[in-house]
Coordinates of C-alpha atoms in Angstrom, one line a residue:
Chain A
M1 CA 0.0 0.0 0.0
N2 CA 1.1 3.5 -0.7
A3 CA 1.4 5.9 2.2
L4 CA 0.7 8.8 -0.2
S5 CA -0.8 8.7 -3.6
I6 CA -1.2 11.9 -5.6
T7 CA -2.8 12.0 -9.1
N8 CA -2.9 15.0 -11.4
L9 CA -2.6 17.5 -8.5
Q10 CA -3.1 21.1 -9.7
K11 CA -3.2 24.4 -7.9
T12 CA -3.8 27.8 -9.3
Y13 CA -3.8 30.6 -6.8
A14 CA -6.2 33.5 -6.9
S15 CA -3.5 35.6 -8.4
G16 CA -3.5 33.3 -11.4
F17 CA -0.2 31.8 -10.6
Q18 CA -0.2 28.1 -11.4
A19 CA 1.9 26.5 -8.6
L20 CA 1.2 22.8 -9.5
K21 CA 0.6 21.7 -13.1
G22 CA -0.5 18.1 -12.6
V23 CA 1.7 16.4 -10.0
D24 CA 1.7 12.6 -9.9
L25 CA 3.5 11.0 -6.9
E26 CA 3.5 7.8 -5.0
V27 CA 5.2 7.2 -1.7
P28 CA 5.3 3.6 -0.6
K29 CA 4.6 2.7 3.0
G30 CA 7.7 2.7 5.1
D31 CA 9.7 4.8 2.7
F32 CA 12.0 7.7 3.5
F33 CA 11.1 9.9 0.7
G34 CA 12.8 13.1 -0.4
L35 CA 10.9 15.8 -2.3
L36 CA 13.5 18.3 -3.7
G37 CA 13.1 21.3 -5.8
P38 CA 14.2 24.9 -6.1
N39 CA 12.4 27.7 -4.3
G40 CA 8.9 28.2 -5.7
A41 CA 8.9 24.8 -7.4
G42 CA 5.7 23.7 -5.6
K43 CA 7.0 21.7 -2.6
T44 CA 5.3 23.6 0.1
T45 CA 2.1 23.9 -2.0
T46 CA 2.0 20.2 -2.3
I47 CA 2.5 19.7 1.4
G48 CA -0.1 22.4 2.1
I49 CA -2.7 20.5 0.1
I50 CA -1.9 17.2 1.7
T51 CA -2.3 18.8 5.2
S52 CA -5.4 20.9 4.2
L53 CA -3.7 24.4 4.6
V54 CA -4.0 24.9 0.8
T55 CA -7.1 24.0 -1.2
K56 CA -6.4 22.1 -4.4
S57 CA -7.7 23.2 -7.8
D58 CA -7.9 19.7 -9.1
G59 CA -6.6 16.2 -8.7
K60 CA -6.7 13.4 -6.1
V61 CA -4.8 12.8 -2.9
E62 CA -5.0 9.6 -0.9
I63 CA -3.3 8.9 2.4
F64 CA -3.0 5.2 3.0
G65 CA -5.9 4.7 0.6
V66 CA -8.1 7.4 2.3
D67 CA -9.2 10.0 -0.3
I68 CA -9.0 13.5 1.3
D69 CA -12.1 14.5 -0.6
Q70 CA -14.0 11.6 1.0
D71 CA -12.8 11.6 4.5
F72 CA -10.2 14.3 5.3
P73 CA -10.5 14.0 9.1
R74 CA -9.5 10.3 8.9
A75 CA -6.7 11.1 6.5
K76 CA -5.5 13.9 8.8
K77 CA -5.1 11.5 11.7
L78 CA -2.6 9.5 9.7
I79 CA -0.4 12.6 9.0
G80 CA 2.0 14.4 11.2
V81 CA 3.4 17.6 9.8
V82 CA 6.5 19.7 10.7
P83 CA 6.3 22.9 8.8
Q84 CA 9.0 25.0 7.5
E85 CA 8.3 28.1 9.6
Y86 CA 7.6 28.2 13.3
N87 CA 3.8 28.2 13.8
F88 CA 3.2 27.8 17.5
S89 CA 2.3 30.5 20.0
I90 CA 5.6 31.7 21.4
F91 CA 3.9 32.7 24.7
E92 CA 2.8 29.1 25.5
K93 CA 4.7 26.6 27.5
V94 CA 6.5 23.9 25.6
Q95 CA 4.6 21.0 27.1
D96 CA 1.3 22.8 26.7
I97 CA 1.9 23.3 22.9
V98 CA 2.5 19.5 22.5
T99 CA -0.4 18.3 24.7
Q100 CA -2.9 20.8 23.1
Q101 CA -2.0 19.3 19.7
A102 CA -2.7 15.9 21.1
G103 CA -6.1 17.2 22.3
Y104 CA -6.9 18.4 18.8
Y105 CA -6.5 14.8 17.7
G106 CA -8.9 13.6 20.3
I107 CA -6.2 12.1 22.6
P108 CA -7.3 12.1 26.2
R109 CA -5.2 14.3 28.5
D110 CA -3.5 11.5 30.5
A111 CA -2.3 9.9 27.3
A112 CA -1.3 13.3 25.8
L113 CA 0.9 14.0 28.9
A114 CA 2.5 10.6 28.7
N115 CA 3.2 10.9 24.9
S116 CA 4.5 14.5 25.4
E117 CA 7.0 13.4 28.1
R118 CA 8.3 10.6 25.9
Y119 CA 8.9 12.8 22.8
L120 CA 10.1 15.8 24.8
R121 CA 12.7 13.5 26.5
Q122 CA 13.7 11.9 23.2
L123 CA 14.2 15.3 21.6
G124 CA 16.0 16.8 24.6
L125 CA 13.3 19.2 25.5
W126 CA 12.0 17.8 28.8
Q127 CA 14.0 20.2 30.9
K128 CA 12.4 23.1 29.0
R129 CA 8.8 21.7 29.3
D130 CA 7.6 24.6 31.5
S131 CA 9.4 27.3 29.6
P132 CA 7.6 29.6 27.2
A133 CA 8.4 28.7 23.6
R134 CA 9.9 32.1 22.9
E135 CA 12.8 31.2 25.3
L136 CA 13.9 28.2 23.1
S137 CA 16.8 28.4 20.7
G138 CA 16.2 27.9 17.0
G139 CA 17.2 24.3 17.1
M140 CA 14.9 23.6 20.1
K141 CA 12.0 25.2 18.3
R142 CA 12.6 22.9 15.4
R143 CA 12.6 19.9 17.8
L144 CA 9.5 21.2 19.5
M145 CA 7.7 21.1 16.1
I146 CA 8.9 17.5 15.5
A147 CA 7.6 16.5 19.0
R148 CA 4.3 18.2 18.2
G149 CA 4.1 16.5 14.8
L150 CA 4.5 13.1 16.4
I151 CA 2.3 13.5 19.4
H152 CA -0.7 11.7 17.8
E153 CA 1.5 8.8 16.5
P154 CA 1.0 9.4 12.8
E155 CA 1.8 6.8 10.2
L156 CA 3.2 9.4 7.9
L157 CA 5.5 12.2 9.0
I158 CA 6.0 15.1 6.6
L159 CA 8.9 17.4 7.3
D160 CA 9.3 20.7 5.4
E161 CA 12.9 21.9 5.7
P162 CA 13.3 20.5 9.2
T163 CA 16.9 21.3 9.6
A164 CA 17.0 24.8 8.1
G165 CA 19.2 27.0 10.3
V166 CA 20.2 24.2 12.6
D167 CA 23.9 23.7 13.5
V168 CA 25.8 20.6 12.2
E169 CA 25.8 18.7 15.4
L170 CA 22.1 19.1 16.0
R171 CA 21.3 18.3 12.4
R172 CA 23.2 15.0 12.7
G173 CA 21.2 14.3 15.9
M174 CA 18.0 15.0 14.1
W175 CA 19.0 12.7 11.2
D176 CA 19.6 9.8 13.6
F177 CA 16.3 10.5 15.3
L178 CA 14.5 10.4 11.9
L179 CA 16.3 7.3 10.7
D180 CA 15.3 5.6 13.9
L181 CA 11.7 6.5 13.4
N182 CA 11.8 5.3 9.8
S183 CA 13.5 2.0 10.9
K184 CA 10.5 1.5 13.2
G185 CA 8.1 1.6 10.2
K186 CA 7.1 5.3 10.0
T187 CA 6.9 6.7 6.5
I188 CA 8.7 9.9 6.2
I189 CA 8.5 12.6 3.5
L190 CA 11.2 15.2 3.7
T191 CA 11.7 18.4 1.7
T192 CA 15.1 20.0 2.1
H193 CA 17.5 22.4 0.5
Y194 CA 20.4 20.4 1.9
L195 CA 21.0 17.8 -0.8
E196 CA 23.6 16.1 1.4
E197 CA 20.7 15.5 3.8
A198 CA 18.5 14.0 1.1
E199 CA 21.4 11.8 0.0
Q200 CA 22.1 10.6 3.5
L201 CA 18.5 10.0 4.6
C202 CA 16.2 9.2 1.6
N203 CA 15.6 6.0 -0.2
T204 CA 13.5 7.5 -2.9
I205 CA 13.9 11.0 -4.3
A206 CA 11.5 13.1 -6.4
I207 CA 12.5 16.4 -8.0
I208 CA 9.9 19.0 -8.6
S209 CA 10.4 22.0 -10.8
E210 CA 8.0 24.6 -12.0
G211 CA 5.0 22.8 -10.6
G212 CA 5.8 19.3 -12.1
I213 CA 7.7 16.2 -11.1
I214 CA 10.7 15.9 -13.4
E215 CA 12.3 12.9 -11.7
N216 CA 11.1 10.3 -9.3
T217 CA 13.1 7.2 -8.6
D218 CA 15.2 5.4 -5.9
K219 CA 18.3 7.2 -4.9
K220 CA 20.8 4.8 -6.5
T221 CA 19.1 4.8 -9.9
L222 CA 19.0 8.6 -9.7
L223 CA 22.7 9.0 -8.9
R224 CA 23.5 6.7 -11.7
K225 CA 22.1 9.3 -14.1
L226 CA 24.8 11.7 -13.2
D227 CA 26.8 12.1 -16.4
H228 CA 29.7 14.1 -15.0
E229 CA 31.3 14.3 -11.6
T230 CA 33.8 16.9 -10.4
F231 CA 36.5 16.2 -7.8
V232 CA 39.0 18.5 -6.1
F233 CA 42.5 16.9 -5.9
E234 CA 45.1 18.2 -3.5
V235 CA 48.4 17.4 -5.3
S236 CA 52.1 17.9 -5.1
P237 CA 53.2 21.3 -6.5
L238 CA 52.4 21.5 -10.2
A239 CA 55.4 23.7 -10.9
G240 CA 54.1 24.7 -14.3
R241 CA 53.6 21.1 -15.5
E242 CA 51.2 20.7 -18.5
I243 CA 48.9 17.8 -18.0
P244 CA 48.3 16.0 -21.4
L245 CA 44.7 15.4 -22.5
L246 CA 42.9 12.3 -21.2
A247 CA 39.7 11.0 -22.8
G248 CA 36.5 11.8 -20.8
T249 CA 38.4 13.9 -18.3
N250 CA 39.0 17.6 -17.9
F251 CA 41.9 18.9 -15.7
T252 CA 41.6 22.5 -14.4
P253 CA 44.4 23.8 -12.2
V254 CA 42.9 26.0 -9.4
D255 CA 46.3 26.9 -7.8
E256 CA 49.8 25.5 -7.4
T257 CA 48.5 22.5 -5.4
T258 CA 44.9 22.2 -6.3
L259 CA 43.4 20.5 -9.3
E260 CA 39.8 20.3 -10.3
V261 CA 39.0 17.1 -12.2
T262 CA 35.8 16.6 -14.1
K263 CA 35.2 13.1 -15.4
T264 CA 32.5 11.3 -17.3
K265 CA 30.6 8.4 -15.9
E266 CA 32.6 6.0 -18.1
Q267 CA 36.1 7.2 -17.1
S268 CA 37.6 5.3 -14.2
M269 CA 39.4 6.9 -11.3
N270 CA 42.3 4.4 -11.8
A271 CA 43.0 5.7 -15.3
I272 CA 43.1 9.3 -13.9
F273 CA 45.5 8.4 -11.1
D274 CA 47.7 6.5 -13.6
H275 CA 47.7 9.5 -15.9
L276 CA 48.7 11.9 -13.2
S277 CA 51.4 9.5 -11.9
S278 CA 52.8 9.4 -15.4
C279 CA 53.1 13.2 -15.2
S280 CA 54.9 12.9 -11.8
I281 CA 52.0 14.5 -10.0
V282 CA 51.2 13.0 -6.6
V283 CA 47.6 13.0 -5.4
E284 CA 47.6 13.7 -1.7
S285 CA 43.9 13.8 -1.1
M286 CA 40.6 14.2 -3.0
R287 CA 37.0 15.1 -2.4
N288 CA 33.8 15.7 -4.3
K289 CA 33.6 19.4 -5.4
S290 CA 29.9 19.3 -4.5
N291 CA 27.4 16.8 -3.3
R292 CA 26.6 14.3 -6.1
L293 CA 22.9 14.8 -5.7
E294 CA 23.5 18.5 -5.9
E295 CA 25.3 18.1 -9.3
L296 CA 22.4 16.0 -10.6
F297 CA 19.8 18.3 -9.2
M298 CA 21.4 21.3 -10.9
E299 CA 21.6 19.4 -14.1
L300 CA 18.0 18.4 -14.0
V301 CA 16.4 21.6 -13.0
N302 CA 18.5 23.6 -15.4
K303 CA 17.5 21.5 -18.4
Chain B
M1 CA -18.1 12.5 19.4
K2 CA -15.8 11.8 22.4
E3 CA -12.8 12.9 20.3
N4 CA -14.6 16.1 19.4
L5 CA -15.3 16.8 23.0
I6 CA -11.6 16.2 23.9
S7 CA -10.7 18.6 21.1
L8 CA -13.2 21.2 22.3
G9 CA -11.8 20.9 25.8
A10 CA -8.3 21.4 24.5
I11 CA -9.2 24.6 22.6
A12 CA -11.2 25.9 25.6
R13 CA -8.3 25.1 28.0
K14 CA -5.9 26.9 25.8
E15 CA -8.1 29.9 25.6
I16 CA -8.8 30.0 29.3
I17 CA -5.0 29.6 30.1
R18 CA -4.4 32.6 27.8
I19 CA -7.0 34.8 29.5
F20 CA -5.6 34.1 33.0
R21 CA -2.0 34.3 31.9
I22 CA -2.5 37.9 30.7
W23 CA -5.1 38.8 33.4
I24 CA -3.6 42.2 33.8
Q25 CA -4.6 42.9 30.2
T26 CA -7.8 40.9 30.1
L27 CA -9.5 41.2 33.5
V28 CA -8.2 44.3 35.3
P29 CA -8.7 47.1 32.8
P30 CA -12.4 46.6 32.2
V31 CA -13.0 46.3 36.0
I32 CA -11.2 49.7 36.5
T33 CA -13.1 51.3 33.7
L34 CA -16.5 50.1 34.9
S35 CA -15.6 51.2 38.4
L36 CA -15.1 54.7 37.1
Y37 CA -18.5 54.6 35.4
F38 CA -20.1 53.6 38.7
I39 CA -18.3 56.4 40.6
I40 CA -18.9 59.1 38.0
F41 CA -22.3 58.3 36.5
G42 CA -23.8 56.3 39.3
S43 CA -22.5 58.0 42.4
F44 CA -21.5 61.6 41.5
I45 CA -24.1 62.4 38.8
G46 CA -26.7 59.7 39.6
S47 CA -27.2 60.9 43.1
Q48 CA -28.6 64.2 41.6
L49 CA -31.1 62.4 39.3
R50 CA -34.6 61.2 40.1
E51 CA -35.5 57.5 40.2
I52 CA -36.3 55.6 37.0
E53 CA -39.3 53.3 37.3
G54 CA -38.9 53.1 41.0
Y55 CA -35.1 52.4 41.1
S56 CA -32.2 54.7 41.9
Y57 CA -30.2 55.8 38.9
M58 CA -27.3 53.7 40.1
A59 CA -29.5 50.6 40.3
F60 CA -30.9 51.4 36.9
I61 CA -27.6 51.6 35.1
A62 CA -25.8 48.8 36.9
P63 CA -27.2 45.9 34.8
G64 CA -26.4 47.9 31.6
L65 CA -22.9 48.5 32.7
I66 CA -22.4 44.8 33.6
M67 CA -23.8 43.8 30.2
M68 CA -21.6 46.4 28.4
S69 CA -18.6 44.7 30.0
I70 CA -19.8 41.2 28.9
I71 CA -20.4 42.4 25.4
T72 CA -17.1 44.2 24.9
N73 CA -14.9 41.5 26.5
S74 CA -16.6 38.5 24.8
Y75 CA -16.0 40.2 21.5
T76 CA -12.5 41.5 22.2
N77 CA -11.3 38.1 23.4
T78 CA -12.3 36.1 20.4
V79 CA -11.2 38.7 17.8
S80 CA -7.8 39.2 19.4
S81 CA -7.3 35.5 20.1
F82 CA -8.3 34.3 16.6
F83 CA -6.4 37.1 14.9
S84 CA -3.3 36.4 17.0
A85 CA -3.6 32.7 16.1
K86 CA -3.6 33.7 12.4
F87 CA -0.8 36.2 12.8
Q88 CA 1.4 33.7 14.6
R89 CA 0.1 31.0 12.3
N90 CA -0.7 28.6 15.2
I91 CA -4.2 28.4 13.8
E92 CA -2.5 25.8 11.5
E93 CA -2.2 23.5 14.5
L94 CA -6.0 23.3 14.4
L95 CA -6.4 23.3 10.7
V96 CA -4.1 20.3 10.1
S97 CA -5.9 18.3 12.8
P98 CA -9.2 16.4 12.3
T99 CA -11.0 19.0 14.5
P100 CA -14.3 19.9 12.8
N101 CA -15.1 23.5 12.2
W102 CA -18.0 23.6 14.6
V103 CA -15.6 22.5 17.4
I104 CA -13.1 25.2 16.5
I105 CA -15.9 27.8 16.6
L106 CA -17.3 26.6 19.9
G107 CA -13.8 26.3 21.4
Y108 CA -13.0 29.9 20.6
A109 CA -16.5 31.1 21.6
S110 CA -16.1 29.4 25.0
G111 CA -12.9 31.4 25.6
G112 CA -14.8 34.6 24.7
M113 CA -17.6 33.6 27.1
V114 CA -15.3 32.8 29.9
R115 CA -13.7 36.2 29.6
G116 CA -16.9 38.1 29.1
L117 CA -18.7 36.4 32.0
S118 CA -15.6 36.6 34.3
V119 CA -15.4 40.4 33.7
G120 CA -19.2 40.6 34.1
F121 CA -18.9 38.8 37.4
L122 CA -16.1 41.0 38.6
V123 CA -18.0 44.2 37.6
S124 CA -21.1 42.8 39.4
L125 CA -19.0 42.5 42.5
V126 CA -17.8 46.1 42.1
S127 CA -21.3 47.3 41.6
L128 CA -22.3 45.9 45.0
L129 CA -19.9 48.4 46.6
F130 CA -22.3 51.2 45.3
V131 CA -25.7 49.7 45.2
R132 CA -27.7 46.7 46.5
L133 CA -29.0 45.0 43.3
P134 CA -32.1 42.9 43.6
I135 CA -32.5 39.8 41.4
H136 CA -35.9 39.6 40.0
S137 CA -35.3 36.4 37.9
L138 CA -32.0 34.6 38.2
F139 CA -33.0 32.5 35.2
Y140 CA -33.4 35.4 32.8
T141 CA -30.3 37.2 34.2
V142 CA -28.1 34.1 33.5
L143 CA -29.8 33.3 30.2
F144 CA -29.4 36.8 28.8
A145 CA -25.8 36.9 30.0
L146 CA -24.9 33.6 28.4
L147 CA -26.6 34.2 25.1
T148 CA -25.3 37.7 24.7
S149 CA -21.8 36.6 25.5
F150 CA -22.1 33.7 23.0
V151 CA -23.4 36.1 20.3
F152 CA -20.6 38.6 20.7
S153 CA -18.0 35.8 20.9
L154 CA -19.2 34.5 17.6
A155 CA -19.2 38.0 16.1
G156 CA -15.6 38.4 17.3
I157 CA -14.5 35.3 15.5
I158 CA -15.9 36.6 12.3
N159 CA -14.0 39.8 12.8
G160 CA -10.9 37.7 13.5
V161 CA -11.5 35.7 10.3
F162 CA -11.5 38.8 8.2
A163 CA -8.9 40.8 10.0
R164 CA -5.6 41.2 8.1
K165 CA -3.8 43.7 10.3
F166 CA -4.0 44.7 14.0
D167 CA -6.0 47.8 13.1
D168 CA -8.8 45.6 11.8
V169 CA -9.2 44.1 15.3
S170 CA -10.3 47.4 16.9
I171 CA -12.4 49.0 14.1
I172 CA -15.7 47.2 14.9
P173 CA -15.5 47.5 18.7
T174 CA -14.6 51.2 18.4
F175 CA -16.9 52.3 15.7
V176 CA -19.8 49.9 16.0
I177 CA -20.1 48.1 19.3
T178 CA -19.3 51.0 21.7
P179 CA -21.7 53.5 20.0
L180 CA -24.5 50.9 19.8
T181 CA -23.9 50.0 23.5
Y182 CA -24.0 53.6 24.6
L183 CA -27.2 54.1 22.6
G184 CA -28.6 50.8 23.7
G185 CA -30.2 52.1 26.9
V186 CA -27.3 51.6 29.4
F187 CA -27.7 55.1 30.8
Y188 CA -31.4 55.8 30.1
S189 CA -34.8 54.3 29.6
L190 CA -36.2 54.4 26.1
S191 CA -39.4 55.8 27.5
L192 CA -37.4 59.1 28.1
L193 CA -36.9 59.4 24.3
P194 CA -39.2 61.1 21.8
G195 CA -41.3 58.6 19.9
F196 CA -39.2 58.7 16.7
W197 CA -36.0 58.0 18.5
Q198 CA -37.7 55.2 20.5
G199 CA -38.4 53.6 17.2
V200 CA -34.9 54.1 15.9
S201 CA -33.5 52.7 19.2
K202 CA -35.5 49.5 18.7
A203 CA -33.5 48.8 15.6
N204 CA -30.5 48.5 17.8
P205 CA -30.1 44.8 18.9
I206 CA -28.1 45.7 21.9
V207 CA -31.2 47.5 23.4
Y208 CA -32.8 44.0 23.6
M209 CA -29.8 42.5 25.4
I210 CA -29.5 45.2 27.9
N211 CA -33.2 45.4 28.6
G212 CA -33.5 41.6 29.0
F213 CA -30.6 41.6 31.4
R214 CA -32.0 44.5 33.3
Y215 CA -35.3 42.7 33.5
G216 CA -33.5 39.7 35.2
F217 CA -32.2 42.1 37.9
L218 CA -34.9 44.7 38.3
G219 CA -38.0 43.2 36.6
I220 CA -38.3 46.2 34.3
S221 CA -37.8 46.4 30.6
D222 CA -38.5 48.8 27.7
I223 CA -39.1 45.9 25.3
S224 CA -40.6 42.4 25.4
I225 CA -38.0 40.0 26.8
F226 CA -39.3 37.3 24.6
I227 CA -38.5 39.3 21.5
G228 CA -35.1 39.9 23.1
L229 CA -34.6 36.2 23.6
S230 CA -35.8 35.4 20.1
M231 CA -33.3 37.9 18.7
L232 CA -30.5 36.4 20.7
V233 CA -31.3 32.9 19.5
F234 CA -31.6 34.2 15.9
F235 CA -28.2 35.9 16.1
S236 CA -26.6 32.8 17.7
V237 CA -27.8 30.6 14.9
A238 CA -27.0 33.2 12.1
L239 CA -23.5 34.0 13.4
F240 CA -22.6 30.4 14.1
S241 CA -23.7 29.4 10.6
A242 CA -21.8 32.3 9.1
N243 CA -18.7 31.1 11.0
I244 CA -19.1 27.6 9.7
Y245 CA -19.4 28.9 6.2
F246 CA -16.3 31.1 6.4
L247 CA -14.2 28.4 8.0
K248 CA -15.4 25.9 5.4
K249 CA -14.5 28.3 2.6
G250 CA -11.1 28.9 4.4
V251 CA -11.6 32.7 4.3
G252 CA -8.5 34.3 5.7
I253 CA -7.0 31.0 6.9
R254 CA -6.5 28.8 3.8
T255 CA -5.0 29.7 0.4

């Protein structure tokens, strides 16, 4: 069964702007799914429609087989959402925010308090439970929204840019938390601008651009589509050496000890190393110039 | 149904916590303002005026002043709370949940009623410092207070739905509700007005609320209390239905 099934989803705003031009998307149950796209591509509109904050112009959305046009309240119970921007009252206490949300889902107060303690502890917010939300740091506010999104134990968790503005350590902690949730069977849909994040976390990736899905496949298949890859080599001093041409490879000296190497998918790294060795150039270290998914993403959205 | 009641309780709890968290803004100012009305109009000026229908001027205006505080605070609470929820976007917490629209409306209205009736109760206590108020009919007193508070709480939600900026929150209370309340017979009996203005006054719905409430205390009224009750029931149904319609259409809250 699919956790989410979207057919021909369209949205035209009152201004006449067509944000979605017939999106089709399927997210299998238990998947960790990444929805990527440049700003204004339609990611947040899509999530808004799934969560009822935006009214669709046309199309069909099903959550675990429940059509939102037929029984939206039942579909909503299956979804937890962590929005991009803070949307809680900053004057309310942390635990109140979470338990109120449980109440909105019809969860009795005793169970809401128990659930809130569990998630606030897991997300490192228990000590702050009686603090007004305005006193939380940016990272804590993000975690509060995750706790709130999980409080009613949804089958599908949708996160819209959950780690935006979060420091590296905290981001890694949130990744571990989300991977753990996914390993326990929760379906997760993630939108992010950090393509490294999508590459690390997601099993399936869809790319949306100008209101339409332009790619939707599993991560490995997607990365195999990358035609070119660019590496940065730290090398022994070039000392004015000319590097002879090598098929499927382009060498661009950046400075005396840095070389940018762009290779086609067919060219092997061994051949490149051999070629540089023959020129008496020693490769001391290497790294990808940018994230592989990022390269592919740029290639696809700029087509 | 049980889940809806839990949801209603959660919204009401949140609203009540808000009212008492900022009690210096929500409860104290109206009590101070109304105390000044009692001192100036009731005590200083009222002592120089003759009785109205067998009651001192202070006793005559006290029910109207209590009702004025109920009306203003019920309305102000829901409009500010709903607009604030839109402004901070925490209204989305409710919109993404399965909470039905009627529960959202009743939840916010309950907050308005708690504030309106709390202030009304406090103002009633203050009035006892100045005048000994009889209670002719506790049933009508409570019924008019509850229904009026409900009606203005619902009206406040509609204002909150349409408000786009903070100025929009205070326009209706300042330019509509306050004048209609002052002209609604708080300070005078309609029988003191010339015939034409009596007729005009009867087009003011607040006249019926104040007179019905005054009837509960003093047993006197310029209008039929049954017409007053009918109007309150009509406005309750009409405003509740309007709220349902606006929330269903997503006016001001969904794109």
